[in-house]
């Protein structure tokens, strides 16, 4: 069965993972193989699953995180799929994988166990049950993070679900300010993410997606509840990443995330903003240029950003849009960190938009994508 679609997905993804890790200076690129083998077990030939991880439904997304004082980090966001995927079966597969990883990597499961029952629903209209983020490291075992879905019992219950989870995690005091800042009209909680490693730097993150029409001012308002965050920088980042097309109803949403570490019971200590840059460029050459400009702005290795993009790309950058789905900035008590997300595009490339898609200033509304694949949300 070596010619099956599932083994071609694995080989596509692992070739990219090796290239990206090598570009980022890892000398243990094959350390990712076992993780990918654990994650990519579904039989994609008979039952492809419309994973919402990426626009073309590849159940994996790469990212390169740049932080001052640390070496660049390669991460993989992935959905564990059952051999015959369905939401319920995938939830089961994810729980099973988590048990194996918990013993193999000595994961800290306490916080997850405090809230897991809240997120065990899998109604048919939900987008996903559990996602994983794997942070690859050079010498040590990978760090694993689990993403839970606040929408898993329907949008009506999502706020209550997040409040309950935050209370159980000792963050009840931080909730009111967070809710007011993060959930503006049209916004919603999108993920609750838990680091599964031991130690004081293990984090809890709450993610909120803004309304599609949200602008840089809304992002700045969302960021303002986090002490020490420069809200002008939030605005600038939005403009540099998205150009002047933010706020159009057909864009994908800006996403804010709030980071809590041990001892943060009343205030988050970090804020990140994720700009869906693919909604704001005609093609990936333009997205690459913006990513490089942002890396330079924050004093990160712009050449590495370029190499990372080349490591993942299987096509000319001008020949599609969405290879760089998001670009994110991390703000708080340290110098800004930058993360560039990279799509595997194992299944499909979205064609570039016509240059006229972004007329200067406010033009007519445009279709978000020219392809026929279903929208992720
Ligand atoms: N593809 C989904 C989206 O664009 C989920 C997702 C994947 C995402 N990576 C992300 C959302 C990074 C925000 C940031 O919404």
CSV table of C-alpha atoms and ligand atoms in Angstrom, one decimal:
chain,number,residue,atom,x,y,z
A,1,UNK,CA,0.0,0.0,0.0
A,2,UNK,CA,3.0,2.3,-0.5
A,3,UNK,CA,1.2,4.2,-3.2
A,4,UNK,CA,-1.8,5.1,-1.0
A,5,UNK,CA,-2.8,8.7,-0.5
A,6,UNK,CA,-2.0,8.4,3.2
A,7,UNK,CA,1.6,7.4,2.6
A,8,UNK,CA,1.9,10.1,0.1
A,9,UNK,CA,0.6,12.6,2.6
A,10,UNK,CA,3.2,11.4,5.1
A,11,UNK,CA,6.0,11.6,2.7
A,12,UNK,CA,5.0,15.1,1.5
A,13,UNK,CA,4.7,16.3,5.1
A,14,UNK,CA,7.9,14.7,6.4
A,15,UNK,CA,10.0,15.9,3.5
A,16,UNK,CA,8.8,19.4,4.4
A,17,UNK,CA,9.4,18.9,8.1
A,18,UNK,CA,13.0,17.8,7.5
A,19,UNK,CA,13.7,20.7,5.2
A,20,UNK,CA,12.2,23.2,7.6
A,21,UNK,CA,14.1,21.8,10.6
A,22,UNK,CA,17.3,21.8,8.7
A,23,UNK,CA,16.8,25.4,7.6
A,24,UNK,CA,16.3,26.3,11.2
A,25,UNK,CA,19.6,24.7,12.3
A,26,UNK,CA,18.3,21.4,13.8
A,27,UNK,CA,20.7,18.5,13.4
A,28,UNK,CA,18.0,16.0,14.5
A,29,UNK,CA,15.5,16.4,11.7
A,30,UNK,CA,14.5,12.7,11.8
A,31,UNK,CA,13.3,13.1,15.4
A,32,UNK,CA,10.1,14.3,13.8
A,33,UNK,CA,9.4,11.0,12.1
A,34,UNK,CA,8.0,9.1,15.0
A,35,UNK,CA,5.6,12.0,15.8
A,36,UNK,CA,4.4,12.3,12.3
A,37,UNK,CA,3.9,8.5,12.1
A,38,UNK,CA,1.8,8.8,15.3
A,39,UNK,CA,-0.3,11.7,13.9
A,40,UNK,CA,-0.8,10.7,10.2
A,41,UNK,CA,-2.4,7.3,10.6
A,42,UNK,CA,-5.8,7.9,8.9
A,43,UNK,CA,-6.5,6.2,5.7
A,44,UNK,CA,-6.9,9.2,3.5
A,45,UNK,CA,-7.8,7.1,0.5
A,46,UNK,CA,-11.2,6.1,1.6
A,47,UNK,CA,-12.3,8.8,4.0
A,48,UNK,CA,-10.6,12.1,3.6
A,49,UNK,CA,-11.4,14.3,6.6
A,50,UNK,CA,-12.1,18.0,6.1
A,51,UNK,CA,-9.6,19.2,8.7
A,52,UNK,CA,-9.9,22.8,9.6
A,53,UNK,CA,-6.2,23.1,10.4
A,54,UNK,CA,-5.6,24.4,6.9
A,55,UNK,CA,-7.6,25.8,4.0
A,56,UNK,CA,-7.0,22.8,1.8
A,57,UNK,CA,-7.7,20.4,4.7
A,58,UNK,CA,-4.2,19.1,5.2
A,59,UNK,CA,-4.3,18.0,8.8
A,60,UNK,CA,-1.0,19.6,9.6
A,61,UNK,CA,0.4,23.1,9.6
A,62,UNK,CA,4.0,24.2,10.2
A,63,UNK,CA,5.3,27.3,12.0
A,64,UNK,CA,8.6,28.9,12.7
A,65,UNK,CA,8.8,30.9,16.0
A,66,UNK,CA,11.4,33.6,16.4
A,67,UNK,CA,12.2,34.9,19.9
A,68,UNK,CA,15.1,37.0,21.1
A,69,UNK,CA,17.6,35.1,23.1
A,70,UNK,CA,16.4,31.7,21.8
A,71,UNK,CA,17.1,29.6,18.8
A,72,UNK,CA,14.4,29.5,16.2
A,73,UNK,CA,11.8,26.9,16.9
A,74,UNK,CA,9.9,24.7,14.4
A,75,UNK,CA,6.4,23.6,15.5
A,76,UNK,CA,3.7,21.5,13.9
A,77,UNK,CA,0.0,21.9,14.5
A,78,UNK,CA,-1.9,18.7,13.8
A,79,UNK,CA,-5.2,17.0,14.0
A,80,UNK,CA,-5.0,13.3,15.1
A,81,UNK,CA,-7.4,11.4,12.9
A,82,UNK,CA,-9.1,8.1,13.4
A,83,UNK,CA,-8.5,5.4,10.8
A,84,UNK,CA,-12.1,6.1,9.8
A,85,UNK,CA,-12.5,9.8,10.8
A,86,UNK,CA,-15.5,11.4,12.3
A,87,UNK,CA,-15.5,14.0,15.2
A,88,UNK,CA,-16.3,11.3,17.8
A,89,UNK,CA,-13.8,8.9,16.4
A,90,UNK,CA,-11.1,11.6,16.1
A,91,UNK,CA,-11.7,12.6,19.7
A,92,UNK,CA,-11.2,9.0,20.7
A,93,UNK,CA,-8.0,8.8,18.6
A,94,UNK,CA,-6.7,12.0,20.1
A,95,UNK,CA,-7.3,10.8,23.7
A,96,UNK,CA,-5.6,7.5,22.9
A,97,UNK,CA,-2.6,9.3,21.4
A,98,UNK,CA,-2.4,11.6,24.4
A,99,UNK,CA,-2.2,8.6,26.7
A,100,UNK,CA,0.7,7.2,24.7
A,101,UNK,CA,2.5,10.5,24.6
A,102,UNK,CA,1.8,11.1,28.3
A,103,UNK,CA,3.9,8.1,29.2
A,104,UNK,CA,6.5,8.4,26.4
A,105,UNK,CA,7.2,12.1,27.0
A,106,UNK,CA,6.2,12.3,30.8
A,107,UNK,CA,3.6,14.9,30.0
A,108,UNK,CA,2.0,17.0,32.8
A,109,UNK,CA,-1.6,16.0,32.4
A,110,UNK,CA,-3.0,17.6,35.5
A,111,UNK,CA,-4.5,20.8,33.9
A,112,UNK,CA,-5.8,18.8,31.0
A,113,UNK,CA,-7.5,16.4,33.3
A,114,UNK,CA,-9.1,19.3,35.2
A,115,UNK,CA,-11.0,20.4,32.1
A,116,UNK,CA,-11.1,17.5,29.7
A,117,UNK,CA,-14.7,16.5,30.5
A,118,UNK,CA,-15.9,20.0,29.5
A,119,UNK,CA,-14.5,19.5,26.1
A,120,UNK,CA,-15.5,16.0,25.4
A,121,UNK,CA,-18.6,16.9,23.4
A,122,UNK,CA,-18.4,16.3,19.6
A,123,UNK,CA,-21.6,17.6,18.1
A,124,UNK,CA,-21.8,17.1,14.3
A,125,UNK,CA,-21.5,20.9,13.5
A,126,UNK,CA,-18.3,21.3,15.6
A,127,UNK,CA,-15.1,22.0,13.7
A,128,UNK,CA,-12.7,19.8,15.6
A,129,UNK,CA,-12.4,17.9,18.8
A,130,UNK,CA,-8.7,18.2,19.8
A,131,UNK,CA,-5.6,19.5,18.0
A,132,UNK,CA,-2.0,19.1,19.0
A,133,UNK,CA,0.9,21.4,18.7
A,134,UNK,CA,4.3,19.7,18.7
A,135,UNK,CA,7.2,22.0,19.5
A,136,UNK,CA,10.4,20.4,18.2
A,137,UNK,CA,13.5,20.7,20.2
A,138,UNK,CA,17.1,20.1,19.4
A,139,UNK,CA,18.2,17.9,22.3
A,140,UNK,CA,15.2,17.2,24.4
A,141,UNK,CA,11.9,15.5,23.8
A,142,UNK,CA,9.3,17.6,22.0
A,143,UNK,CA,6.9,19.8,23.9
A,144,UNK,CA,3.3,19.0,23.4
A,145,UNK,CA,0.4,21.4,23.6
A,146,UNK,CA,-3.3,20.4,23.4
A,147,UNK,CA,-5.9,22.7,21.8
A,148,UNK,CA,-9.5,22.3,23.0
A,149,UNK,CA,-12.5,23.6,21.2
A,150,UNK,CA,-14.7,26.1,23.2
A,151,UNK,CA,-17.3,25.7,20.4
A,152,UNK,CA,-17.6,22.0,21.0
A,153,UNK,CA,-21.0,22.2,22.6
A,154,UNK,CA,-22.3,24.9,20.2
A,155,UNK,CA,-21.6,28.6,20.2
A,156,UNK,CA,-24.3,29.3,22.8
A,157,UNK,CA,-22.4,27.4,25.4
A,158,UNK,CA,-18.9,28.5,24.5
A,159,UNK,CA,-18.6,31.5,26.9
A,160,UNK,CA,-19.9,29.4,29.9
A,161,UNK,CA,-17.4,26.6,28.9
A,162,UNK,CA,-14.5,29.0,28.9
A,163,UNK,CA,-15.5,30.6,32.2
A,164,UNK,CA,-15.8,27.2,33.9
A,165,UNK,CA,-12.5,26.0,32.5
A,166,UNK,CA,-10.7,29.2,33.6
A,167,UNK,CA,-12.2,28.9,37.1
A,168,UNK,CA,-11.1,25.3,37.3
A,169,UNK,CA,-7.6,26.3,36.2
A,170,UNK,CA,-7.4,29.0,38.8
A,171,UNK,CA,-7.9,31.8,36.4
A,172,UNK,CA,-11.4,32.9,37.4
A,173,UNK,CA,-10.1,36.3,38.5
A,174,UNK,CA,-8.8,37.1,35.1
A,175,UNK,CA,-12.0,36.2,33.3
A,176,UNK,CA,-14.1,39.4,33.5
A,177,UNK,CA,-11.5,41.7,31.9
A,178,UNK,CA,-10.6,39.1,29.4
A,179,UNK,CA,-14.2,38.5,28.3
A,180,UNK,CA,-14.8,42.3,27.9
A,181,UNK,CA,-11.6,42.8,25.9
A,182,UNK,CA,-11.6,39.6,23.8
A,183,UNK,CA,-15.2,39.1,22.9
A,184,UNK,CA,-16.4,42.1,21.1
A,185,UNK,CA,-19.5,41.9,18.9
A,186,UNK,CA,-19.1,39.2,16.3
A,187,UNK,CA,-16.2,37.6,18.2
A,188,UNK,CA,-16.0,34.2,19.8
A,189,UNK,CA,-13.6,32.0,21.7
A,190,UNK,CA,-11.7,29.7,19.3
A,191,UNK,CA,-9.3,27.6,21.3
A,192,UNK,CA,-8.2,26.8,24.8
A,193,UNK,CA,-4.6,25.6,24.7
A,194,UNK,CA,-2.7,23.9,27.5
A,195,UNK,CA,1.0,23.2,27.6
A,196,UNK,CA,1.6,19.7,28.7
A,197,UNK,CA,5.1,20.0,30.1
A,198,UNK,CA,6.1,20.4,33.7
A,199,UNK,CA,7.5,23.7,35.1
A,200,UNK,CA,6.8,27.3,35.7
A,201,UNK,CA,6.9,28.3,32.0
A,202,UNK,CA,4.1,25.9,31.2
A,203,UNK,CA,1.3,28.0,29.8
A,204,UNK,CA,-2.5,28.2,29.4
A,205,UNK,CA,-3.7,30.2,26.4
A,206,UNK,CA,-7.1,31.5,25.6
A,207,UNK,CA,-7.8,32.4,21.9
A,208,UNK,CA,-10.5,34.6,20.6
A,209,UNK,CA,-11.4,35.2,17.0
A,210,UNK,CA,-12.6,38.7,16.2
A,211,UNK,CA,-15.4,39.6,13.9
A,212,UNK,CA,-14.4,39.5,10.2
A,213,UNK,CA,-14.9,43.2,10.1
A,214,UNK,CA,-12.6,43.9,13.1
A,215,UNK,CA,-9.8,46.4,12.5
A,216,UNK,CA,-6.4,47.2,14.1
A,217,UNK,CA,-8.3,49.4,16.6
A,218,UNK,CA,-10.2,46.3,17.8
A,219,UNK,CA,-7.0,44.3,18.1
A,220,UNK,CA,-5.4,47.2,20.1
A,221,UNK,CA,-8.4,47.2,22.4
A,222,UNK,CA,-8.1,43.4,22.9
A,223,UNK,CA,-4.4,43.8,23.7
A,224,UNK,CA,-4.9,46.6,26.2
A,225,UNK,CA,-5.9,44.3,29.1
A,226,UNK,CA,-2.5,42.7,29.1
A,227,UNK,CA,-0.1,44.7,31.3
A,228,UNK,CA,3.0,45.9,29.5
A,229,UNK,CA,1.7,45.4,26.0
A,230,UNK,CA,2.4,48.3,23.6
A,231,UNK,CA,-0.9,48.7,21.8
A,232,UNK,CA,0.6,51.0,19.2
A,233,UNK,CA,2.8,48.1,18.2
A,234,UNK,CA,-0.3,46.0,17.8
A,235,UNK,CA,-1.8,48.5,15.4
A,236,UNK,CA,1.5,48.8,13.5
A,237,UNK,CA,1.8,45.1,13.2
A,238,UNK,CA,-1.7,44.8,11.8
A,239,UNK,CA,-1.0,47.4,9.2
A,240,UNK,CA,2.3,46.0,8.1
A,241,UNK,CA,0.9,42.4,7.9
A,242,UNK,CA,-2.5,43.2,6.4
A,243,UNK,CA,-1.9,46.4,4.4
A,244,UNK,CA,-5.0,48.6,4.2
A,245,UNK,CA,-7.5,45.8,3.6
A,246,UNK,CA,-8.4,45.0,7.3
A,247,UNK,CA,-12.0,45.0,8.2
A,248,UNK,CA,-13.5,43.7,5.0
A,249,UNK,CA,-16.3,41.4,5.8
A,250,UNK,CA,-15.0,38.6,3.6
A,251,UNK,CA,-11.6,38.4,5.3
A,252,UNK,CA,-10.7,35.7,7.8
A,253,UNK,CA,-10.7,37.0,11.3
A,254,UNK,CA,-7.9,38.5,13.3
A,255,UNK,CA,-7.2,36.2,16.3
A,256,UNK,CA,-6.0,37.3,19.8
A,257,UNK,CA,-4.5,35.0,22.3
A,258,UNK,CA,-3.9,35.5,26.0
A,259,UNK,CA,-1.1,33.7,27.8
A,260,UNK,CA,-1.2,32.7,31.4
A,261,UNK,CA,1.7,31.2,33.3
A,262,UNK,CA,2.0,30.0,36.8
A,263,UNK,CA,1.0,32.7,39.2
A,264,UNK,CA,-1.1,34.8,36.7
A,265,UNK,CA,-4.4,34.5,38.4
A,266,UNK,CA,-5.7,38.0,37.6
A,267,UNK,CA,-4.0,39.1,34.4
A,268,UNK,CA,-2.5,37.4,31.4
A,269,UNK,CA,1.2,38.0,31.0
A,270,UNK,CA,1.3,37.8,27.3
A,271,UNK,CA,-0.7,38.7,24.3
A,272,UNK,CA,-0.4,37.4,20.7
A,273,UNK,CA,-2.1,38.7,17.6
A,274,UNK,CA,-2.5,36.4,14.6
A,275,UNK,CA,-3.2,38.2,11.3
A,276,UNK,CA,-4.6,36.0,8.5
A,277,UNK,CA,-2.2,37.5,6.0
A,278,UNK,CA,-3.5,35.3,3.2
A,279,UNK,CA,-6.7,37.3,3.2
A,280,UNK,CA,-4.7,40.5,2.6
A,281,UNK,CA,-2.3,39.6,-0.2
A,282,UNK,CA,-2.7,38.7,-3.9
A,283,UNK,CA,0.0,36.0,-3.7
A,284,UNK,CA,2.6,34.5,-1.4
A,285,UNK,CA,5.5,36.5,-2.8
A,286,UNK,CA,3.7,39.5,-1.3
A,287,UNK,CA,3.1,37.6,1.9
A,288,UNK,CA,6.8,36.6,2.0
A,289,UNK,CA,7.9,40.2,1.5
A,290,UNK,CA,5.7,41.3,4.4
A,291,UNK,CA,7.0,38.5,6.7
A,292,UNK,CA,10.6,39.5,5.9
A,293,UNK,CA,9.9,43.1,6.6
A,294,UNK,CA,8.3,42.2,9.9
A,295,UNK,CA,11.3,40.0,10.9
A,296,UNK,CA,13.6,42.9,10.2
A,297,UNK,CA,11.5,45.3,12.2
A,298,UNK,CA,11.8,43.1,15.2
A,299,UNK,CA,15.4,42.3,14.8
A,300,UNK,CA,14.9,38.6,13.8
A,301,UNK,CA,16.7,36.6,11.2
A,302,UNK,CA,14.9,37.6,8.0
A,303,UNK,CA,17.1,35.3,5.9
A,304,UNK,CA,15.9,32.4,7.9
A,305,UNK,CA,12.3,33.4,7.3
A,306,UNK,CA,13.0,33.3,3.6
A,307,UNK,CA,14.7,29.9,3.9
A,308,UNK,CA,11.9,28.5,5.9
A,309,UNK,CA,9.4,29.5,3.3
A,310,UNK,CA,11.5,28.0,0.6
A,311,UNK,CA,11.8,24.8,2.6
A,312,UNK,CA,8.0,24.3,2.6
A,313,UNK,CA,7.1,25.7,-0.8
A,314,UNK,CA,6.6,23.2,-3.6
A,315,UNK,CA,5.8,25.9,-6.2
A,316,UNK,CA,6.6,29.5,-7.3
A,317,UNK,CA,5.5,31.9,-4.6
A,318,UNK,CA,3.6,34.0,-7.1
A,319,UNK,CA,1.6,31.0,-8.2
A,320,UNK,CA,-0.7,30.8,-5.2
A,321,UNK,CA,-1.9,32.4,-2.0
A,322,UNK,CA,-2.1,30.8,1.4
A,323,UNK,CA,1.3,29.2,1.8
A,324,UNK,CA,1.7,31.7,4.7
A,325,UNK,CA,-1.8,31.6,6.3
A,326,UNK,CA,-1.1,33.6,9.4
A,327,UNK,CA,1.7,35.8,10.8
A,328,UNK,CA,1.7,36.4,14.6
A,329,UNK,CA,3.4,38.8,17.0
A,330,UNK,CA,4.0,38.0,20.7
A,331,UNK,CA,4.0,40.9,23.0
A,332,UNK,CA,4.3,41.3,26.8
A,333,UNK,CA,7.3,41.7,29.0
A,334,UNK,CA,9.9,40.8,26.4
A,335,UNK,CA,11.0,42.0,23.0
A,336,UNK,CA,8.4,41.1,20.3
A,337,UNK,CA,8.5,37.5,19.1
A,338,UNK,CA,7.3,36.6,15.6
A,339,UNK,CA,5.8,33.4,14.3
A,340,UNK,CA,5.4,32.7,10.6
A,341,UNK,CA,2.8,29.9,9.8
A,342,UNK,CA,3.4,27.7,6.8
A,343,UNK,CA,0.8,25.6,5.0
A,344,UNK,CA,1.8,22.2,3.8
A,345,UNK,CA,-0.5,22.5,0.8
A,346,UNK,CA,-0.5,18.7,0.5
A,347,UNK,CA,-3.9,18.7,-1.2
A,348,UNK,CA,-4.4,21.9,-3.0
A,349,UNK,CA,-3.0,25.4,-3.8
A,350,UNK,CA,-5.3,28.4,-3.8
A,351,UNK,CA,-4.7,30.4,-7.0
A,352,UNK,CA,-3.4,34.0,-6.6
A,353,UNK,CA,-5.9,36.8,-6.6
A,354,UNK,CA,-6.1,39.2,-9.5
A,355,UNK,CA,-4.1,42.3,-8.7
A,356,UNK,CA,-7.3,44.3,-9.0
A,357,UNK,CA,-8.6,42.4,-5.9
A,358,UNK,CA,-7.0,45.1,-3.8
A,359,UNK,CA,-7.8,48.5,-5.3
A,360,UNK,CA,-6.3,51.3,-3.3
A,361,UNK,CA,-8.5,52.4,-0.4
A,362,UNK,CA,-12.0,51.0,-0.2
A,363,UNK,CA,-12.9,49.1,-3.3
A,364,UNK,CA,-15.9,46.9,-4.1
A,365,UNK,CA,-16.2,43.8,-1.9
A,366,UNK,CA,-14.4,40.9,-3.4
A,367,UNK,CA,-14.8,37.1,-3.1
A,368,UNK,CA,-12.4,35.8,-0.5
A,369,UNK,CA,-11.1,32.9,-2.6
A,370,UNK,CA,-11.3,32.0,-6.2
A,371,UNK,CA,-11.1,28.2,-5.7
A,372,UNK,CA,-13.9,25.8,-5.2
A,373,UNK,CA,-12.8,24.2,-1.9
A,374,UNK,CA,-15.2,24.7,1.0
A,375,UNK,CA,-14.3,27.6,3.4
A,376,UNK,CA,-12.7,26.5,6.6
A,377,UNK,CA,-15.1,28.6,8.5
B,1,LIG,N1,-7.1,27.1,9.7
B,1,LIG,C1,-7.8,27.7,10.9
B,1,LIG,C2,-7.9,29.2,10.7
B,1,LIG,O1,-7.3,29.8,9.9
B,1,LIG,C3,-7.2,27.3,12.2
B,1,LIG,C4,-5.8,27.8,12.4
B,1,LIG,C5,-4.7,27.1,12.1
B,1,LIG,C6,-5.3,29.0,13.0
B,1,LIG,N2,-3.6,27.8,12.5
B,1,LIG,C7,-3.9,28.9,13.0
B,1,LIG,C8,-6.0,30.1,13.6
B,1,LIG,C9,-3.2,30.0,13.6
B,1,LIG,C10,-5.2,31.1,14.1
B,1,LIG,C11,-3.9,31.1,14.1
B,1,LIG,O2,-8.6,29.8,11.5
